[in-house]
CSV table of C-alpha atoms and ligand atoms in Angstrom, one decimal:
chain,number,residue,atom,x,y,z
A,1,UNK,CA,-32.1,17.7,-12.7
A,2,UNK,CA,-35.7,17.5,-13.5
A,3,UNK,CA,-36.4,16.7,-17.4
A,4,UNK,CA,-37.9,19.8,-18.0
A,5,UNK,CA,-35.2,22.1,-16.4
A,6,UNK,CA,-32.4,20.5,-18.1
A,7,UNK,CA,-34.1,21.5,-21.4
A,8,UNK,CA,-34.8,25.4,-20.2
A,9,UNK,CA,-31.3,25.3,-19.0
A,10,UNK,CA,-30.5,23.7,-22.9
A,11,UNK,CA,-31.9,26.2,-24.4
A,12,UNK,CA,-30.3,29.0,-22.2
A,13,UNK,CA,-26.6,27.6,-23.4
A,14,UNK,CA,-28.0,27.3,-27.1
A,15,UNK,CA,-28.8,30.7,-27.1
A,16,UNK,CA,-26.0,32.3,-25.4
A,17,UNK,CA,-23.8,30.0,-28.1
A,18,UNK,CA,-25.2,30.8,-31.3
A,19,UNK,CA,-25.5,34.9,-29.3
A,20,UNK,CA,-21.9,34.4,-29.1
A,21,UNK,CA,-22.0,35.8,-25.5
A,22,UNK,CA,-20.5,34.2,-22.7
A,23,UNK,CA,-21.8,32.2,-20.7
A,24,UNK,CA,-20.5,34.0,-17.8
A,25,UNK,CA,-23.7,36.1,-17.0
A,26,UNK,CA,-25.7,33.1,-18.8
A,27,UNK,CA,-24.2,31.2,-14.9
A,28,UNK,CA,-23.7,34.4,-12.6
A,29,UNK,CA,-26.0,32.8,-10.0
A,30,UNK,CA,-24.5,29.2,-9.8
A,31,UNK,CA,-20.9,31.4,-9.3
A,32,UNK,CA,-21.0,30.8,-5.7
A,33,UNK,CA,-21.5,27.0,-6.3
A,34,UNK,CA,-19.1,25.9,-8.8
A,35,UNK,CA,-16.5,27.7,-7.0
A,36,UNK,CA,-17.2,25.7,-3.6
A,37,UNK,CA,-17.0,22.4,-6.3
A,38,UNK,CA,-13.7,23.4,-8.0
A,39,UNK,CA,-11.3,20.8,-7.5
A,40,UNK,CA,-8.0,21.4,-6.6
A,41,UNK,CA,-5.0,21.0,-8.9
A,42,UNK,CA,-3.2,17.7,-7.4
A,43,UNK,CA,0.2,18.4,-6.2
A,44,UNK,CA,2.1,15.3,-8.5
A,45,UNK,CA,4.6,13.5,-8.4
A,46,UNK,CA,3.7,11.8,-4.9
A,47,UNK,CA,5.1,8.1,-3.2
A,48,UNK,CA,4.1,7.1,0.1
A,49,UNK,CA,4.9,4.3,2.4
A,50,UNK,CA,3.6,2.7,4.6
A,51,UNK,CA,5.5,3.1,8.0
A,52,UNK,CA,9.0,5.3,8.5
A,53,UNK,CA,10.9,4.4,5.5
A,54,UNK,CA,12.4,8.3,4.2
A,55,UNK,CA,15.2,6.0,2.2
A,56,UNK,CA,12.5,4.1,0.1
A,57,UNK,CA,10.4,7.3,-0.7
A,58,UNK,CA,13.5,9.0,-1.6
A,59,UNK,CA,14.2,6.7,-4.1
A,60,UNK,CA,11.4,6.6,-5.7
A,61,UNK,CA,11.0,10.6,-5.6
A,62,UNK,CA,14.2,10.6,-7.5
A,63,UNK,CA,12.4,8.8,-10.3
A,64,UNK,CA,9.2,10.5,-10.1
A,65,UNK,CA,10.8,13.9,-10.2
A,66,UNK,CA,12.9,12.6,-13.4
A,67,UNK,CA,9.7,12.1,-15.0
A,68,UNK,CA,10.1,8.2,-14.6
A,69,UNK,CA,6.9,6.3,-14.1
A,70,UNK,CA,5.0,5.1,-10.8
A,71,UNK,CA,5.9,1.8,-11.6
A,72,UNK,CA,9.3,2.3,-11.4
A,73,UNK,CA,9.1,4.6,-8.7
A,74,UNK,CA,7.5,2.0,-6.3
A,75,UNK,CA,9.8,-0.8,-7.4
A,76,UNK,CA,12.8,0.3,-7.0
A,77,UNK,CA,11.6,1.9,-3.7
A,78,UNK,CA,10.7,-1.1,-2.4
A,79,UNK,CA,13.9,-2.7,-3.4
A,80,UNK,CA,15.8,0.0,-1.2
A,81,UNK,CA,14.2,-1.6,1.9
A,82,UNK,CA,14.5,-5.1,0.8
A,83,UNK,CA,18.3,-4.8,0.4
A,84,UNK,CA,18.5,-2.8,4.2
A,85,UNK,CA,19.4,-5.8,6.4
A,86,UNK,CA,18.5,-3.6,9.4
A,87,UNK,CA,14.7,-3.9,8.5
A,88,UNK,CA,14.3,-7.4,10.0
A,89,UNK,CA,10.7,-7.4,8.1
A,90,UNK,CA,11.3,-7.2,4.5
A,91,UNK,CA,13.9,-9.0,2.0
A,92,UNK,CA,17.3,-9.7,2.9
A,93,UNK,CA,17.6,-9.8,6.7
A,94,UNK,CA,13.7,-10.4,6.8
A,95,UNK,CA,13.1,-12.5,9.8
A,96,UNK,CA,12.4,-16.3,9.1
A,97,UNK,CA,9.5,-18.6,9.8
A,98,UNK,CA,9.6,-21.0,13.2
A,99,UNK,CA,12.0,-23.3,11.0
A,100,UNK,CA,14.4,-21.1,10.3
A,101,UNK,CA,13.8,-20.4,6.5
A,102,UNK,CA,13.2,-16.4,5.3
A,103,UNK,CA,10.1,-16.2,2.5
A,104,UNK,CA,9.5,-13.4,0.9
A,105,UNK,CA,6.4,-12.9,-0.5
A,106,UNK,CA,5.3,-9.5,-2.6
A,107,UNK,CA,3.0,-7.8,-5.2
A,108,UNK,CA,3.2,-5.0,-7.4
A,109,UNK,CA,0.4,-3.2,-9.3
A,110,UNK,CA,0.4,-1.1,-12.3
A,111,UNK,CA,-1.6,2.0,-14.4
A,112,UNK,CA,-3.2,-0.7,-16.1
A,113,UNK,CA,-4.6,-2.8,-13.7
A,114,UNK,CA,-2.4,-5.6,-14.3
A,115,UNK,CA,-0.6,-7.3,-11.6
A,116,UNK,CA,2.1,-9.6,-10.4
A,117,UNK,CA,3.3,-11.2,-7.1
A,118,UNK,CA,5.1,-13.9,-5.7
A,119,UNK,CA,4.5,-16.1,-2.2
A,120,UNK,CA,6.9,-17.9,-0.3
A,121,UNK,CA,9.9,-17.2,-2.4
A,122,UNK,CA,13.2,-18.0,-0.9
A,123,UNK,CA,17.0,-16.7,-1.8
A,124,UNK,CA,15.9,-14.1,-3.7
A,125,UNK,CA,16.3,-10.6,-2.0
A,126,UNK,CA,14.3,-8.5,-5.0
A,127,UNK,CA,10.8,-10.7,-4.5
A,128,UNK,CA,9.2,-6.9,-6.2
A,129,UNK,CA,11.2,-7.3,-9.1
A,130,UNK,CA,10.9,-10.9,-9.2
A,131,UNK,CA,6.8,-9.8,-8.7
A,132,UNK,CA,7.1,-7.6,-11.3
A,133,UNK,CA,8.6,-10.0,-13.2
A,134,UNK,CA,5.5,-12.3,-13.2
A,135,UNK,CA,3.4,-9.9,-14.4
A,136,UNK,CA,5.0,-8.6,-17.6
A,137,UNK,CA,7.4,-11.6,-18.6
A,138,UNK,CA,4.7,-14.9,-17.8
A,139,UNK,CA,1.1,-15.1,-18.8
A,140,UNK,CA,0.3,-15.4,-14.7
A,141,UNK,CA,0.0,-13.6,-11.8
A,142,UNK,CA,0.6,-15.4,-9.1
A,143,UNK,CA,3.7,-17.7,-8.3
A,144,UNK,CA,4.8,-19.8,-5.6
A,145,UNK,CA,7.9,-21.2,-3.5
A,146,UNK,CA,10.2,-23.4,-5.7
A,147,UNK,CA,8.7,-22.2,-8.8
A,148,UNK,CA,8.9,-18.6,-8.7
A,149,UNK,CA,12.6,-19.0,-7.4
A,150,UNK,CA,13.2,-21.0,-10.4
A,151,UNK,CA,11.3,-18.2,-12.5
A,152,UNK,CA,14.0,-15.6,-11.1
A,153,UNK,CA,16.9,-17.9,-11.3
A,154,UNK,CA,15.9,-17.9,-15.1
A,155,UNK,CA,15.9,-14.4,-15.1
A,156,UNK,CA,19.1,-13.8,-13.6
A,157,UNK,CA,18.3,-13.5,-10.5
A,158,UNK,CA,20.8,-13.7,-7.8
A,159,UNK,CA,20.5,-16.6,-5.3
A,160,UNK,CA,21.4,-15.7,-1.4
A,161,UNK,CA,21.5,-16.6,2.2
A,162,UNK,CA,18.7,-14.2,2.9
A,163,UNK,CA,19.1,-15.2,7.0
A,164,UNK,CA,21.8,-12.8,8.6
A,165,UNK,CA,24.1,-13.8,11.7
A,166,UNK,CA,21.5,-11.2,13.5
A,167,UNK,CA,18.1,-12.7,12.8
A,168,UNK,CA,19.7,-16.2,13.1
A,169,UNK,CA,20.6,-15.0,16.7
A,170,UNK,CA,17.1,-14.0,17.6
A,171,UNK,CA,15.3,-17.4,15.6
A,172,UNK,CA,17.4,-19.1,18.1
A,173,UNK,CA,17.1,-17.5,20.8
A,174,UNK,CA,12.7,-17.8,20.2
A,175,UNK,CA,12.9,-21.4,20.0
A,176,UNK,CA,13.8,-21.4,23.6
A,177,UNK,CA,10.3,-20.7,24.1
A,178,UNK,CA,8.9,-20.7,20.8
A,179,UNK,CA,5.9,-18.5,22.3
A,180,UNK,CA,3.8,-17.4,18.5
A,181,UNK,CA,3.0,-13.9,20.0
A,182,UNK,CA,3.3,-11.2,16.4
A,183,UNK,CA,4.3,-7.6,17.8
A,184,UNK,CA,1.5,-5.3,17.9
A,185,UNK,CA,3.2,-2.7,16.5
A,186,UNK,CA,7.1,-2.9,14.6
A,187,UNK,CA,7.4,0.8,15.4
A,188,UNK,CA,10.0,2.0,12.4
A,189,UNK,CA,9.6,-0.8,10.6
A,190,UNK,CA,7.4,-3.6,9.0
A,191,UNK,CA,5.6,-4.7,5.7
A,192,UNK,CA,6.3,-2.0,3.2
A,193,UNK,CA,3.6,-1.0,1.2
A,194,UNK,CA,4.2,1.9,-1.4
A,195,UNK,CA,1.6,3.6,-3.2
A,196,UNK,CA,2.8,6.5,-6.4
A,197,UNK,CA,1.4,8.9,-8.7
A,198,UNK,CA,4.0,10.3,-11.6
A,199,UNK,CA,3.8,13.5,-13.3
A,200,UNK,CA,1.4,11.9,-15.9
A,201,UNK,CA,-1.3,11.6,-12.9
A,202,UNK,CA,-0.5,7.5,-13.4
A,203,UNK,CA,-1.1,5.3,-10.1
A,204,UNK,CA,1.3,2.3,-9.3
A,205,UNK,CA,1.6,-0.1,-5.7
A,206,UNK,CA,4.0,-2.2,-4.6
A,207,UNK,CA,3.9,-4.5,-1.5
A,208,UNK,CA,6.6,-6.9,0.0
A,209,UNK,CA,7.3,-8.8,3.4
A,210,UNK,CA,9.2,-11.4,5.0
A,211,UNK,CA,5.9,-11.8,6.6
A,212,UNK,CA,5.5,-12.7,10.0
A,213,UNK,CA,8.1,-13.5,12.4
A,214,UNK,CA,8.2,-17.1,13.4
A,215,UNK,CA,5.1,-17.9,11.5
A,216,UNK,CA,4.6,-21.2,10.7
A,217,UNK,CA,6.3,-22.9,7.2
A,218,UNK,CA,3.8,-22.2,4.3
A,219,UNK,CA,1.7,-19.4,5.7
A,220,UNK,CA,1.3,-16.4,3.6
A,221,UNK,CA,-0.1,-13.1,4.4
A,222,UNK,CA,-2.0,-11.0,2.6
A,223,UNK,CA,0.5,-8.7,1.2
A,224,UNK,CA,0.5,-10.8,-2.5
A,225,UNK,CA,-2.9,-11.5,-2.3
A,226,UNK,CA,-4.3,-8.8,-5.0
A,227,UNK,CA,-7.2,-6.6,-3.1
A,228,UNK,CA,-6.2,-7.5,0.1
A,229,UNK,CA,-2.5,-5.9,0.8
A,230,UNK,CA,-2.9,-3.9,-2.5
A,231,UNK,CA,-5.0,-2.8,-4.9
A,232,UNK,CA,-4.9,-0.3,-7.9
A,233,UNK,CA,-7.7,1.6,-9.8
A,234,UNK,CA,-6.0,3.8,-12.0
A,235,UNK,CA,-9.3,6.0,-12.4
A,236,UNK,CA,-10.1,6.1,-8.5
A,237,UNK,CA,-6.9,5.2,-6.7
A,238,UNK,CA,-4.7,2.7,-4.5
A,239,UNK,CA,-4.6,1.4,-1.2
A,240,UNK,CA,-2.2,-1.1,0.7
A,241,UNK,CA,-1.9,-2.7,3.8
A,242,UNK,CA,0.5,-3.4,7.0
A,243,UNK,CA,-0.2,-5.6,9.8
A,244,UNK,CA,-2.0,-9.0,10.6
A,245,UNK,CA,-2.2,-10.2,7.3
A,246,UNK,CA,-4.9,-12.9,8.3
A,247,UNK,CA,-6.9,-9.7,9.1
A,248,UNK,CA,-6.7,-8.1,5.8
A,249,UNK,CA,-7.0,-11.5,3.8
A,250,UNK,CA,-10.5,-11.9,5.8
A,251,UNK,CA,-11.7,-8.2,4.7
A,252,UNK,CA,-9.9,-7.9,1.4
A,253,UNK,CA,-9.2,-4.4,3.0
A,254,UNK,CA,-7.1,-2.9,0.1
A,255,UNK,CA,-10.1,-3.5,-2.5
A,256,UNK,CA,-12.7,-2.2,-0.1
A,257,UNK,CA,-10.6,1.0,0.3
A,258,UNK,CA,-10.9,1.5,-3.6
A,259,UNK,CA,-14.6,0.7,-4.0
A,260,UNK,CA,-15.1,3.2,-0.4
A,261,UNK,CA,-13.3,6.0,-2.7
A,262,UNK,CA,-15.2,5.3,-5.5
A,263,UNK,CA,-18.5,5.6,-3.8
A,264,UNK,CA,-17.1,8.8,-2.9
A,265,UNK,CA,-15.3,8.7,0.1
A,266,UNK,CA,-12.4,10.5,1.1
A,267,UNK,CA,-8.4,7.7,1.4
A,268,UNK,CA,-9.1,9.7,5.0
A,269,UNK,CA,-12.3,8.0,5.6
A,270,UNK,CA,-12.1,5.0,3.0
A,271,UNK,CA,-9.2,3.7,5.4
A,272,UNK,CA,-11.4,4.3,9.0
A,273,UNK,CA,-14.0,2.1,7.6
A,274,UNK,CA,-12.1,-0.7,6.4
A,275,UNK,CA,-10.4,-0.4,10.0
A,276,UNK,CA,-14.5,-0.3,11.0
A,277,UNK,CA,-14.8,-3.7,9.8
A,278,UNK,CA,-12.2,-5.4,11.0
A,279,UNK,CA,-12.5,-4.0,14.6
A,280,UNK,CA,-16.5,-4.9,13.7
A,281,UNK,CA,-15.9,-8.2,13.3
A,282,UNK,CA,-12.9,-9.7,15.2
A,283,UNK,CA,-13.3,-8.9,18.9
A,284,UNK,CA,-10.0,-9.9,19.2
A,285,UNK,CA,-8.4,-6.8,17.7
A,286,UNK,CA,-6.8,-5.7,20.9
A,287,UNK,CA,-4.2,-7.6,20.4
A,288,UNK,CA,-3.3,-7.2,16.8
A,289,UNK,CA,-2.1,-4.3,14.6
A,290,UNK,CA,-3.5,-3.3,10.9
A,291,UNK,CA,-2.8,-0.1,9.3
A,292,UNK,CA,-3.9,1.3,5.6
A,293,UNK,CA,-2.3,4.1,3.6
A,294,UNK,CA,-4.4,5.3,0.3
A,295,UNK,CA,-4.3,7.9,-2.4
A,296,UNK,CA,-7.0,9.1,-4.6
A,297,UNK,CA,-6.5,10.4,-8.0
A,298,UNK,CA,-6.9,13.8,-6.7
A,299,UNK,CA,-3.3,13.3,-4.9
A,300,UNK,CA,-5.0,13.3,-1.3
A,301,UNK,CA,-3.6,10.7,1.3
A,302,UNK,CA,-5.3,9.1,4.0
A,303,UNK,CA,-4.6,6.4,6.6
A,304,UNK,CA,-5.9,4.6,9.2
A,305,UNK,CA,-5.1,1.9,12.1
A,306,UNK,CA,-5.9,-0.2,14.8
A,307,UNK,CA,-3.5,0.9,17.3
A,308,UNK,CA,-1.7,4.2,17.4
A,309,UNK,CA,2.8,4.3,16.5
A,310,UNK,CA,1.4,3.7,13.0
A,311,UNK,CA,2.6,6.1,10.6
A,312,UNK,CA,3.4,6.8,7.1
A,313,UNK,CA,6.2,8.4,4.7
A,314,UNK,CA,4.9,10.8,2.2
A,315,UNK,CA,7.0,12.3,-0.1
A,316,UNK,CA,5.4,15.2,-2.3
A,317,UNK,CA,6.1,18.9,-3.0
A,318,UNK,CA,9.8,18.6,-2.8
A,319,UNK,CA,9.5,17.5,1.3
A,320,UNK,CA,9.7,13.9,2.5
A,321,UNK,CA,7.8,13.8,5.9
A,322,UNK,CA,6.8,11.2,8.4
A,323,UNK,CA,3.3,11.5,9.6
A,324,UNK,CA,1.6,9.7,12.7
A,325,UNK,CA,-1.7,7.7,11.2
A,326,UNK,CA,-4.8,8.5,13.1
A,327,UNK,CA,-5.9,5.5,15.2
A,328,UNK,CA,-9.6,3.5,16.4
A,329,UNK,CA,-8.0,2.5,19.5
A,330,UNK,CA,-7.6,5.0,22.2
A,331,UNK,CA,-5.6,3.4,25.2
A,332,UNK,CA,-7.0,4.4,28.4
B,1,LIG,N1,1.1,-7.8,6.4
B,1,LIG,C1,2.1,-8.8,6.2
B,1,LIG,C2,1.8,-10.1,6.6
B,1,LIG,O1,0.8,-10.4,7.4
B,1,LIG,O2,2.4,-11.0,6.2
């Protein structure tokens, strides 16, 4: 607004203030305008997932509705699927690296901007609690293999066999050929990535994986890496990641997401373009999968991904859907 407008329009509100009219007439011709600008009321609580995972959002509706926080909510809904043996991807049953060894690695995210995760943790089936652990009971963030193990142990933390008769059976049966070829898409079920809003309007993420099957000892993904499988504003939104972690890392996709809605950008379109750059600059992405959820503060969704099957779990207004992510790559 040019200088000498805003003081015209200064002096219109003085007047109509000390008139004690309302401003009402004072703005009859800008009705039409603010009315198109009126933001709508966001439907809270909210938790969504990334993939089909109706247990985990369930869970953590439970505590939203209860009036718990975010933090909790994506917690402990992380922890249902790291517990599921079933889900060969994440926690207990995860499927282990090309020496036979299940690592966990995972990252949580709260209101506040602080943030914990561990990488390469081993016997421990909670890695989010053990993440979450990190941030509020250590003055780090970040902690690693026999260390972080230790760190739970301390915490009482129980040790386990985190390698089940199943994925034992298909570890051995890979090393027949020991081909490295990741899935492009784990249809039902793969890195969960959770993203809540409580009823106080309060973001929180949580991220954790068994990571690749079959990768190779020591590599980590990019779902502890902070901006790159997750990322929290509290005043814009969140954003997390499934897929090629190596992808991700490169873009630090979860962090772009963020910055994208706080340029003003829609999850919707924040996710496409972080999907944009990776597509952009890899023209190998036929053969690998990436997929981003994200929330803004308003309580809209959006999500995005390489290759179509992705989808994600939203549970809000009292209904806990799956919905089918929109998709770059159209398969002739
Ligand atoms: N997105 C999980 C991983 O690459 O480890």
């Amino acid at each position: 607004m040019k200088r000498r407008n805003f003081l015209k329009d200064a002096s219109l509100l003085s007047i109509a203030v000390a008139s004690g009219t309302t401003l009402v007439s004072a703005c009859k011709t800008d009705e039409a305008a603010s009315t198109k600008k009126a933001i709508p009321k966001p439907i809270l609580p909210l938790a969504i997932t990334t993939w089909r995972y109706p247990n985990a959002t369930k869970k953590a509706w439970e505590i939203l509705e209860a009036g718990g926080s975010s933090l909790d909510a994506v917690e402990q809904g992380c922890m249902v699927e790291e517990a599921d043996v079933k889900n060969t991807s994440v926690g207990k049953g995860g499927n282990p690296d090309r020496d036979g060894n299940v690592t966990l690695d995972a990252s949580i995210m709260n209101k506040d901007g602080n943030y914990g995760a561990v990488v390469y943790l081993q016997n421990i089936t909670h890695a989010i609690s053990v993440a979450r652990k990190v941030m509020e009971d250590t003055p780090h963030v970040l902690m690693a293999g026999k260390g972080a193990e230790q760190f739970a142990l301390s915490k009482g933390f129980k040790s386990e066999q985190l390698l089940t008769d199943s994925t034992k059976k298909a570890w051995e049966k890979w090393k027949k050929t020991s081909k490295y070829k990741p899935i492009i898409n784990i249809e039902n079920h793969d890195t969960i990535g959770m993203l809540a809003i409580d009823k106080n309007g309060d973001i929180s993420g949580a991220c954790s994986t068994s990571g690749l099957a079959y990768k190779m000892a020591g590599r980590v993904g990019d779902s502890p890496i902070i901006g790159s499988g997750l990322f929290i504003d509290n005043s814009i939104g969140g954003a997390t990641a499934t897929g090629m972690g190596e992808e991700v890392l490169k873009t630090v996709g979860s962090f772009l997401i963020v910055e994208l809605m706080r340029q003003g950008k829609s999850p919707q379109e924040a996710c496409k373009e972080a999907i944009e750059r990776i597509v952009n600059s890899n023209p190998n992405y036929k053969h690998f999968q990436v997929g981003y959820i994200a929330v803004n503060k308003q309580g809209e969704v959006g999500s995005y991904s390489i290759h179509e099957h992705f989808s994600y779990q939203l549970y809000q207004n009292n209904e806990n859907k799956n919905v089918k992510s929109p998709f770059f790559l159209k398969r002739g």
